Amino acid sequence: MRNFTIYLALLLCLFASKMVAQDSSQKGEQAKQTFEGKAKAIANKIEKITTEEKEALKLEVEEVNVQLEKGTITKEQADQKKQDLAQARATIIENKVAVAQEELKDLVQQKVNGKINSDDSETSKDSILFEGKRYSISFKVKDSTYIDADGIKRVYKRKYKENSERRTTSQFVFALGLNNVVTDGSVENSDFKFMGSRFYEWGLTYNTRLAKNNNLLHLKYGASVMYNDLRPTQNRVFVIDGDQTNLETSPINLKSSRFRNVYLVAPLHLEFDFTEKKIKDDKAIFRTHQSFRFGIGGYAGVRIKSKQKTEYKIDDIDYDVKAKGDFNASNFIYGVSSYIGYGQTSLYLKYDLNPLFQDNAIKQNNVSLGLRFDFN
């Protein structure tokens, strides 16, 4: 029990250090520049672009007028030149504004990610007025095209997608940690090594938000494969005696002894996720696994296989023996489980309600404690 307590303390320390690191990271993000300041700088850049190009256009038009007055060109030629010059300046403005547009989209992305806060508009407009004809330039944060200096048409792509209506997401789950059995309501004085007995779990889960406009309650369900390993103490192995599976001392000096059950299970949890919703264009954007969360529920499934592996050495010959069979282990598994954590990492506890062996006189139930990772 002492070793088990030490190992649990190490797990809790690891978990706590991860929480502190994530909290520090969040505080660092809050120190970013404000949206207003950056947006104003971009607006000034756009204003400068349009002002400079308008002035350049006026000079070019005056030069055309001089040529017309001197009679070096006809009125039709002058009008055509003025139209070409205006169109050229409008194209230059569009191309230069496209660069500022990319900066604005990056700025908006930061606001969506919660790094900066503002309610500034995401649309900007400007225009050129020449001889009664207005050449307008406008842009929004969306996919857009522009022509670069080489005359090649290029596309700016959005860097994020709206997921406000996506109520179901999926995660890859991986868990590992300590494994043992509860005998007469206790794991103290266990017949199995605390440090050597482990469990592993991997699978796929789906996470469905239960309320349309609230992010707290989620239903988490899917399928997993569980591996429960037990390593007996005092040079012992499992021996079948009719419908009983007993732990007996081996006549051979063993280097290692391990018993494993493998299960295919369907977990089901009610998850409480405290990730706050975000508002984008008056729409609620919901995310998961970005704050504190905990889940409570259970699992049920079937045993796939059981195996006992022993390793020993006789006359300088190494033996590795694998015995496969049912070992009178329960064919079905069902139990309760819970987890609590931050982000994608949780402290995970599960307990089998079914006995490890079907008909043994002494009922033993498997219990596991470790870390769980839910990768979006």
Coordinates of C-alpha atoms in Angstrom, one line a residue:
M1 CA 0.0 0.0 0.0
R2 CA 2.9 2.3 0.7
N3 CA 4.3 1.9 -2.9
F4 CA 0.8 2.5 -4.3
T5 CA 0.6 5.7 -2.3
I6 CA 4.0 6.9 -3.5
Y7 CA 3.1 6.2 -7.1
L8 CA -0.2 8.0 -6.7
A9 CA 1.5 11.0 -5.3
L10 CA 3.9 11.1 -8.3
L11 CA 0.9 11.0 -10.6
L12 CA -0.8 13.9 -8.8
C13 CA 2.4 16.0 -8.9
L14 CA 2.7 15.4 -12.7
F15 CA -0.9 16.4 -13.1
A16 CA -0.6 19.5 -11.0
S17 CA 2.5 20.7 -12.9
K18 CA 0.7 20.4 -16.2
M19 CA -2.2 22.5 -14.8
V20 CA 0.2 25.2 -13.7
A21 CA 2.0 25.3 -17.1
Q22 CA -1.3 25.6 -18.9
D23 CA -2.5 28.4 -16.6
S24 CA 0.8 30.3 -17.1
S25 CA 0.4 30.0 -20.8
Q26 CA -3.1 31.5 -20.7
K27 CA -1.9 34.4 -18.7
G28 CA 0.8 35.1 -21.2
E29 CA -1.7 35.2 -24.0
Q30 CA -3.7 37.9 -22.2
A31 CA -0.7 40.3 -22.4
K32 CA -1.1 40.6 -26.2
Q33 CA -1.7 44.0 -27.8
T34 CA -5.3 45.2 -28.1
F35 CA -7.4 44.8 -31.2
E36 CA -8.1 48.5 -31.4
G37 CA -4.5 49.5 -31.6
K38 CA -3.6 47.0 -34.3
A39 CA -6.8 47.7 -36.3
K40 CA -6.1 51.5 -36.2
A41 CA -2.6 50.9 -37.5
I42 CA -3.9 48.8 -40.4
A43 CA -6.6 51.5 -41.1
N44 CA -3.9 54.2 -41.3
K45 CA -1.9 52.0 -43.7
I46 CA -4.9 51.7 -46.0
E47 CA -5.6 55.4 -45.8
K48 CA -2.0 56.1 -46.7
I49 CA -2.1 53.8 -49.7
T50 CA -5.2 55.3 -51.1
T51 CA -4.0 58.9 -50.5
E52 CA -0.6 58.3 -52.2
E53 CA -2.2 56.6 -55.2
K54 CA -4.8 59.3 -55.6
E55 CA -2.1 62.0 -55.6
A56 CA -0.1 60.0 -58.1
L57 CA -3.2 59.6 -60.4
K58 CA -3.8 63.4 -60.3
L59 CA -0.2 64.1 -61.4
E60 CA -0.6 61.6 -64.3
V61 CA -3.9 63.1 -65.4
E62 CA -2.4 66.6 -65.3
E63 CA 0.4 65.4 -67.6
V64 CA -2.2 64.0 -70.0
N65 CA -4.0 67.3 -70.0
V66 CA -0.7 69.1 -70.8
Q67 CA -0.2 66.8 -73.8
L68 CA -3.8 67.5 -74.9
E69 CA -3.3 71.2 -74.7
K70 CA -0.1 71.0 -76.7
G71 CA -2.0 69.0 -79.3
T72 CA 0.4 66.0 -79.1
I73 CA -2.6 63.7 -78.5
T74 CA -6.3 63.9 -79.5
K75 CA -9.2 64.2 -77.0
E76 CA -10.1 60.5 -77.7
Q77 CA -6.5 59.5 -76.9
A78 CA -6.5 61.6 -73.8
D79 CA -9.8 60.1 -72.5
Q80 CA -8.5 56.6 -73.1
K81 CA -5.2 57.4 -71.3
K82 CA -7.1 58.8 -68.3
Q83 CA -9.3 55.7 -68.2
D84 CA -6.3 53.4 -68.4
L85 CA -4.4 55.4 -65.7
A86 CA -7.4 55.3 -63.3
Q87 CA -7.8 51.6 -63.8
A88 CA -4.1 51.0 -63.2
R89 CA -4.2 52.9 -60.0
A90 CA -7.3 51.1 -58.8
T91 CA -5.5 47.8 -59.4
I92 CA -2.4 49.0 -57.5
I93 CA -4.6 50.0 -54.6
E94 CA -6.4 46.6 -54.7
N95 CA -3.1 44.7 -54.6
K96 CA -1.6 46.8 -51.8
V97 CA -4.8 46.6 -49.8
A98 CA -4.8 42.8 -50.2
V99 CA -1.6 42.7 -48.1
A100 CA -3.3 44.8 -45.4
Q101 CA -6.3 42.5 -45.7
E102 CA -4.1 39.6 -44.7
E103 CA -2.9 41.4 -41.7
L104 CA -6.5 42.2 -40.7
K105 CA -7.5 38.5 -41.1
D106 CA -4.6 37.5 -38.8
L107 CA -5.8 40.1 -36.3
V108 CA -9.4 38.8 -36.5
Q109 CA -8.1 35.3 -36.0
Q110 CA -6.4 36.4 -32.8
K111 CA -9.6 37.9 -31.6
V112 CA -11.5 34.7 -32.3
N113 CA -8.9 32.8 -30.3
G114 CA -9.5 35.1 -27.4
K115 CA -6.0 36.6 -27.4
I116 CA -7.4 40.1 -27.9
N117 CA -10.9 41.6 -27.3
S118 CA -12.8 44.1 -29.4
D119 CA -16.0 44.8 -31.3
D120 CA -14.4 46.6 -34.2
S121 CA -15.8 46.1 -37.7
E122 CA -14.1 43.7 -40.0
T123 CA -15.0 45.6 -43.2
S124 CA -13.1 48.5 -44.7
K125 CA -14.0 50.6 -47.8
D126 CA -12.3 53.4 -49.8
S127 CA -12.7 54.8 -53.3
I128 CA -11.2 57.1 -56.0
L129 CA -13.4 59.8 -57.5
F130 CA -12.2 61.0 -61.0
E131 CA -14.2 63.1 -63.4
G132 CA -17.5 62.0 -62.0
K133 CA -16.6 58.3 -62.0
R134 CA -15.9 56.6 -58.6
Y135 CA -13.6 53.6 -58.4
S136 CA -14.4 51.8 -55.2
I137 CA -12.2 49.4 -53.1
S138 CA -13.7 47.3 -50.4
F139 CA -12.7 44.1 -48.6
K140 CA -14.0 41.7 -45.9
V141 CA -12.4 38.9 -44.0
K142 CA -13.2 36.1 -46.4
D143 CA -11.5 34.2 -49.3
S144 CA -10.4 36.8 -51.8
T145 CA -8.3 37.1 -54.9
Y146 CA -5.6 39.6 -56.1
I147 CA -3.1 40.0 -58.9
D148 CA 0.5 40.1 -57.8
A149 CA 3.4 42.1 -59.4
D150 CA 3.9 39.3 -62.0
G151 CA 0.3 39.4 -63.1
I152 CA -0.5 36.0 -61.4
K153 CA -3.9 35.7 -59.8
R154 CA -3.6 34.5 -56.2
V155 CA -6.1 33.6 -53.5
Y156 CA -6.0 34.5 -49.8
K157 CA -7.6 31.7 -47.8
R158 CA -9.4 32.0 -44.4
K159 CA -7.3 30.5 -41.6
Y160 CA -10.2 29.2 -39.6
K161 CA -13.6 27.6 -40.0
E162 CA -16.8 28.3 -38.2
N163 CA -17.8 25.4 -36.0
S164 CA -20.7 27.0 -34.1
E165 CA -23.2 24.4 -35.2
R166 CA -20.9 21.4 -34.8
R167 CA -22.4 19.8 -31.7
T168 CA -20.5 16.4 -32.0
T169 CA -16.8 16.1 -32.1
S170 CA -14.5 13.1 -31.9
Q171 CA -11.4 12.3 -29.8
F172 CA -8.7 9.6 -29.8
V173 CA -8.4 8.4 -26.2
F174 CA -5.2 6.9 -24.6
A175 CA -4.9 6.0 -20.9
L176 CA -2.3 4.3 -18.7
G177 CA -1.5 3.8 -15.1
L178 CA -1.6 1.5 -12.1
N179 CA -3.8 -1.7 -12.0
N180 CA -4.6 -3.9 -9.0
V181 CA -7.5 -5.8 -7.4
V182 CA -9.8 -5.0 -4.5
T183 CA -10.2 -7.9 -2.1
D184 CA -12.8 -7.6 0.7
G185 CA -13.1 -3.9 -0.1
S186 CA -9.3 -3.1 0.1
V187 CA -6.2 -3.1 -2.0
E188 CA -4.0 -3.2 1.1
N189 CA -1.7 -6.3 1.4
S190 CA -2.4 -7.1 -2.2
D191 CA -1.1 -10.3 -3.9
F192 CA 0.0 -8.2 -6.9
K193 CA 2.8 -5.8 -7.3
F194 CA 1.7 -2.1 -7.2
M195 CA 4.5 -0.8 -9.4
G196 CA 4.5 -3.7 -11.9
S197 CA 0.8 -4.1 -12.4
R198 CA -0.5 -1.7 -15.0
F199 CA -3.4 -0.9 -17.3
Y200 CA -3.6 0.5 -20.8
E201 CA -6.6 1.8 -22.8
W202 CA -7.0 3.2 -26.3
G203 CA -10.0 4.0 -28.4
L204 CA -12.2 6.5 -30.1
T205 CA -14.9 8.6 -28.5
Y206 CA -17.6 11.0 -29.6
N207 CA -18.5 14.1 -27.6
T208 CA -22.0 15.5 -28.1
R209 CA -23.1 18.9 -26.6
L210 CA -26.5 18.3 -25.0
A211 CA -27.8 21.8 -24.9
K212 CA -28.0 24.0 -28.1
N213 CA -26.8 27.2 -26.5
N214 CA -24.9 25.9 -23.4
N215 CA -21.5 24.3 -23.4
L216 CA -21.6 22.7 -19.9
L217 CA -23.1 19.2 -20.5
H218 CA -21.8 16.7 -23.0
L219 CA -22.5 13.0 -23.6
K220 CA -19.2 11.1 -24.3
Y221 CA -19.4 7.7 -25.8
G222 CA -17.4 5.4 -28.1
A223 CA -15.4 2.1 -28.1
S224 CA -12.1 1.2 -26.4
V225 CA -9.7 -1.7 -25.9
M226 CA -8.6 -2.2 -22.3
Y227 CA -5.5 -4.2 -21.1
N228 CA -5.4 -5.1 -17.4
D229 CA -2.1 -6.6 -16.3
L230 CA -1.5 -8.2 -12.9
R231 CA 2.0 -9.3 -11.6
P232 CA 1.8 -11.7 -8.7
T233 CA 4.2 -11.3 -5.7
Q234 CA 6.3 -14.0 -4.1
N235 CA 7.1 -16.1 -7.2
R236 CA 3.4 -17.1 -7.7
V237 CA 1.3 -18.0 -10.8
F238 CA -2.4 -18.7 -11.5
V239 CA -3.3 -22.3 -11.5
I240 CA -6.7 -23.7 -12.6
D241 CA -8.4 -26.1 -10.3
G242 CA -11.8 -27.0 -11.7
D243 CA -13.9 -23.8 -11.6
Q244 CA -11.5 -22.2 -9.2
T245 CA -8.4 -20.1 -10.3
N246 CA -5.9 -20.0 -7.5
L247 CA -2.7 -18.1 -7.0
E248 CA 0.0 -20.7 -6.1
T249 CA 3.8 -20.7 -5.5
S250 CA 5.7 -21.9 -8.6
P251 CA 8.2 -24.8 -8.1
I252 CA 10.5 -22.9 -10.5
N253 CA 12.3 -19.7 -9.7
L254 CA 10.6 -17.2 -11.9
K255 CA 12.2 -14.1 -13.4
S256 CA 8.8 -12.7 -14.3
S257 CA 5.1 -13.7 -14.0
R258 CA 2.3 -11.7 -15.5
F259 CA -1.5 -12.2 -16.1
R260 CA -3.4 -10.1 -18.6
N261 CA -7.0 -9.7 -19.6
V262 CA -8.0 -7.9 -22.7
Y263 CA -11.5 -6.4 -23.2
L264 CA -13.5 -4.6 -25.9
V265 CA -15.7 -2.1 -24.1
A266 CA -18.2 0.7 -24.8
P267 CA -17.6 3.6 -22.3
L268 CA -20.4 6.1 -21.6
H269 CA -19.8 9.3 -19.6
L270 CA -21.7 12.5 -18.7
E271 CA -19.1 15.2 -19.1
F272 CA -19.1 18.6 -17.6
D273 CA -16.9 21.0 -19.7
F274 CA -16.3 24.5 -18.4
T275 CA -14.8 25.8 -21.6
E276 CA -16.5 29.2 -22.2
K277 CA -18.3 29.9 -25.5
K278 CA -17.1 32.7 -27.8
I279 CA -19.1 35.1 -29.8
K280 CA -18.2 35.7 -33.5
D281 CA -20.4 37.8 -35.8
D282 CA -23.2 37.5 -33.2
K283 CA -22.9 33.7 -33.4
A284 CA -21.9 31.4 -30.5
I285 CA -18.7 29.4 -31.1
F286 CA -18.4 26.3 -28.8
R287 CA -15.1 24.5 -28.1
T288 CA -14.3 21.6 -25.9
H289 CA -11.2 20.3 -23.9
Q290 CA -9.9 23.9 -23.4
S291 CA -10.7 24.3 -19.7
F292 CA -11.5 22.3 -16.5
R293 CA -13.8 19.3 -17.1
F294 CA -14.8 16.1 -15.4
G295 CA -16.8 13.1 -16.4
I296 CA -18.7 10.4 -14.6
G297 CA -20.2 7.2 -16.0
G298 CA -19.2 3.7 -16.8
Y299 CA -18.4 1.0 -19.3
A300 CA -19.5 -2.4 -20.4
G301 CA -18.1 -5.0 -22.8
V302 CA -16.7 -8.5 -23.4
R303 CA -13.4 -10.2 -22.7
I304 CA -11.4 -10.8 -25.8
K305 CA -8.6 -13.0 -24.4
S306 CA -6.7 -13.9 -21.2
K307 CA -3.0 -14.8 -21.1
Q308 CA -0.4 -15.7 -18.5
K309 CA 3.2 -15.2 -19.3
T310 CA 6.1 -16.6 -17.3
E311 CA 9.8 -16.2 -17.7
Y312 CA 12.5 -18.4 -16.1
K313 CA 15.9 -19.9 -16.6
I314 CA 17.0 -23.5 -16.3
D315 CA 20.6 -24.7 -17.0
D316 CA 21.5 -21.4 -18.8
I317 CA 18.5 -21.8 -21.0
D318 CA 15.9 -18.9 -21.0
Y319 CA 12.3 -19.9 -21.2
D320 CA 9.4 -17.6 -22.2
V321 CA 6.1 -19.4 -21.7
K322 CA 2.8 -18.0 -22.8
A323 CA -0.4 -19.8 -21.7
K324 CA -3.7 -18.7 -23.3
G325 CA -7.2 -19.7 -22.2
D326 CA -10.2 -18.4 -20.3
F327 CA -8.6 -19.1 -16.8
N328 CA -12.3 -19.0 -15.5
A329 CA -12.2 -15.2 -16.0
S330 CA -15.5 -13.4 -16.3
N331 CA -16.6 -13.2 -19.9
F332 CA -18.3 -9.9 -19.5
I333 CA -17.0 -6.7 -17.9
Y334 CA -18.9 -3.7 -16.6
G335 CA -18.0 -1.0 -14.2
V336 CA -17.9 2.7 -13.2
S337 CA -15.4 5.3 -14.1
S338 CA -14.6 8.9 -13.6
Y339 CA -12.1 11.5 -14.7
I340 CA -11.2 15.1 -13.8
G341 CA -8.7 17.3 -15.6
Y342 CA -7.8 20.3 -17.6
G343 CA -7.6 20.5 -21.4
Q344 CA -6.8 17.1 -22.9
T345 CA -5.3 15.6 -19.8
S346 CA -7.2 14.0 -16.9
L347 CA -6.8 11.9 -13.8
Y348 CA -8.7 8.7 -14.5
L349 CA -10.2 6.1 -12.1
K350 CA -12.1 3.0 -13.1
Y351 CA -13.5 0.1 -11.1
D352 CA -14.9 -3.3 -12.4
L353 CA -18.2 -4.2 -10.7
N354 CA -17.9 -7.8 -12.1
P355 CA -15.5 -10.2 -10.3
L356 CA -12.2 -10.9 -11.9
F357 CA -12.9 -14.7 -11.9
Q358 CA -16.5 -16.0 -12.3
D359 CA -16.7 -18.6 -9.5
N360 CA -13.9 -18.0 -7.1
A361 CA -14.7 -18.3 -3.5
I362 CA -13.1 -15.0 -2.8
K363 CA -14.4 -12.2 -5.0
Q364 CA -11.8 -9.8 -6.4
N365 CA -12.6 -6.7 -8.5
N366 CA -10.1 -4.9 -10.8
V367 CA -9.3 -1.3 -10.0
S368 CA -7.2 1.2 -12.1
L369 CA -5.9 4.6 -11.6
G370 CA -3.8 6.7 -14.0
L371 CA -3.7 9.4 -16.6
R372 CA -6.1 9.8 -19.5
F373 CA -5.5 11.8 -22.7
D374 CA -8.4 12.9 -25.0
F375 CA -6.9 14.2 -28.3
N376 CA -9.3 16.2 -30.5

